[in-house]
Amino acid sequence: MVIGLARTYHFFFQRHKMRGSICFFLGIGIVMFGWPVIGMIVEAYGFFLLFSGFLPVVINFLRRVPIIGTFLNLPGISGFIDRIIGPHSII
């Protein structure tokens, strides 16, 4: 692993990320037991919970990419994204 086992363990098992970790690993287990669609939905929800703090950084980066940024800065779409991630700030 690139970041190491200790950092991976600390990332997944922080107190405020427990719900995301449980959903993510539970989704993997559900897929293994033969319910792939339900498992992938639970897994995606856990993934979103784990990485939702990183979402504003990704959106602000994408706003600076030429074609995608033009689309994300359109009046209706920009307002919708701002409601999801909060007001965009300078990185």
Short mmCIF file of C-alpha atoms in Angstrom, two decimals:
data_model
loop_
_atom_site.label_atom_id
_atom_site.label_comp_id
_atom_site.label_asym_id
_atom_site.label_seq_id
_atom_site.Cartn_x
_atom_site.Cartn_y
_atom_site.Cartn_z
CA MET A 1 0.00 0.00 0.00
CA VAL A 2 1.11 3.49 -0.72
CA ILE A 3 -0.03 5.10 2.54
CA GLY A 4 0.55 2.10 4.79
CA LEU A 5 -1.65 -0.11 6.91
CA ALA A 6 -1.60 2.10 10.00
CA ARG A 7 -2.83 5.20 8.19
CA THR A 8 -5.47 3.17 6.35
CA TYR A 9 -6.70 1.77 9.67
CA HIS A 10 -6.81 5.24 11.22
CA PHE A 11 -8.69 6.64 8.23
CA PHE A 12 -11.45 4.04 8.32
CA PHE A 13 -11.85 3.81 12.08
CA GLN A 14 -12.02 7.44 13.17
CA ARG A 15 -14.98 8.07 15.42
CA HIS A 16 -16.71 10.53 13.06
CA LYS A 17 -16.26 8.18 10.06
CA MET A 18 -17.68 5.05 11.69
CA ARG A 19 -21.05 5.15 9.91
CA GLY A 20 -19.34 5.42 6.52
CA SER A 21 -16.87 2.65 7.31
CA ILE A 22 -19.59 0.32 8.56
CA CYS A 23 -21.73 0.92 5.46
CA PHE A 24 -18.75 0.49 3.15
CA PHE A 25 -17.61 -2.81 4.65
CA LEU A 26 -21.18 -4.05 5.11
CA GLY A 27 -21.77 -3.37 1.41
CA ILE A 28 -18.73 -5.47 0.52
CA GLY A 29 -20.10 -8.27 2.69
CA ILE A 30 -23.54 -8.06 1.08
CA VAL A 31 -21.95 -8.32 -2.37
CA MET A 32 -19.99 -11.38 -1.23
CA PHE A 33 -23.19 -13.03 0.01
CA GLY A 34 -24.79 -12.77 -3.41
CA TRP A 35 -26.78 -9.52 -3.34
CA PRO A 36 -24.62 -7.38 -5.64
CA VAL A 37 -27.03 -4.52 -6.41
CA ILE A 38 -28.04 -3.93 -2.77
CA GLY A 39 -24.42 -4.32 -1.68
CA MET A 40 -23.18 -1.79 -4.22
CA ILE A 41 -25.81 0.73 -3.10
CA VAL A 42 -24.80 0.33 0.56
CA GLU A 43 -21.14 0.47 -0.42
CA ALA A 44 -21.65 3.64 -2.48
CA TYR A 45 -23.46 5.28 0.44
CA GLY A 46 -20.55 4.41 2.74
CA PHE A 47 -18.07 5.71 0.18
CA PHE A 48 -20.00 8.97 -0.04
CA LEU A 49 -20.02 9.32 3.76
CA LEU A 50 -16.29 8.61 3.97
CA PHE A 51 -15.24 11.07 1.27
CA SER A 52 -17.96 13.73 1.47
CA GLY A 53 -15.56 16.06 3.30
CA PHE A 54 -13.35 16.00 0.22
CA LEU A 55 -16.22 16.84 -2.17
CA PRO A 56 -15.91 20.68 -1.92
CA VAL A 57 -12.22 20.46 -2.86
CA VAL A 58 -13.02 18.32 -5.90
CA ILE A 59 -15.86 20.61 -7.03
CA ASN A 60 -13.69 23.73 -6.67
CA PHE A 61 -10.95 22.05 -8.71
CA LEU A 62 -13.44 21.02 -11.41
CA ARG A 63 -14.73 24.60 -11.60
CA ARG A 64 -11.28 25.64 -12.82
CA VAL A 65 -11.09 22.99 -15.57
CA PRO A 66 -11.97 24.67 -18.90
CA ILE A 67 -14.97 22.71 -20.26
CA ILE A 68 -16.27 21.22 -17.02
CA GLY A 69 -15.86 24.53 -15.22
CA THR A 70 -17.99 26.32 -17.79
CA PHE A 71 -20.75 23.78 -17.24
CA LEU A 72 -20.49 23.89 -13.43
CA ASN A 73 -20.60 27.71 -13.41
CA LEU A 74 -23.89 27.96 -15.32
CA PRO A 75 -26.48 29.86 -13.23
CA GLY A 76 -28.82 26.97 -12.35
CA ILE A 77 -26.13 24.35 -11.89
CA SER A 78 -23.87 26.65 -9.87
CA GLY A 79 -26.67 27.41 -7.41
CA PHE A 80 -27.50 23.72 -7.03
CA ILE A 81 -23.86 22.79 -6.37
CA ASP A 82 -23.47 25.66 -3.91
CA ARG A 83 -26.43 24.33 -1.92
CA ILE A 84 -24.87 20.87 -1.83
CA ILE A 85 -21.31 21.81 -0.84
CA GLY A 86 -21.84 25.25 0.64
CA PRO A 87 -20.31 28.43 -0.71
CA HIS A 88 -17.12 27.82 -2.64
CA SER A 89 -13.96 29.25 -1.20
CA ILE A 90 -10.48 29.80 -2.52
CA ILE A 91 -8.34 26.68 -2.22
#
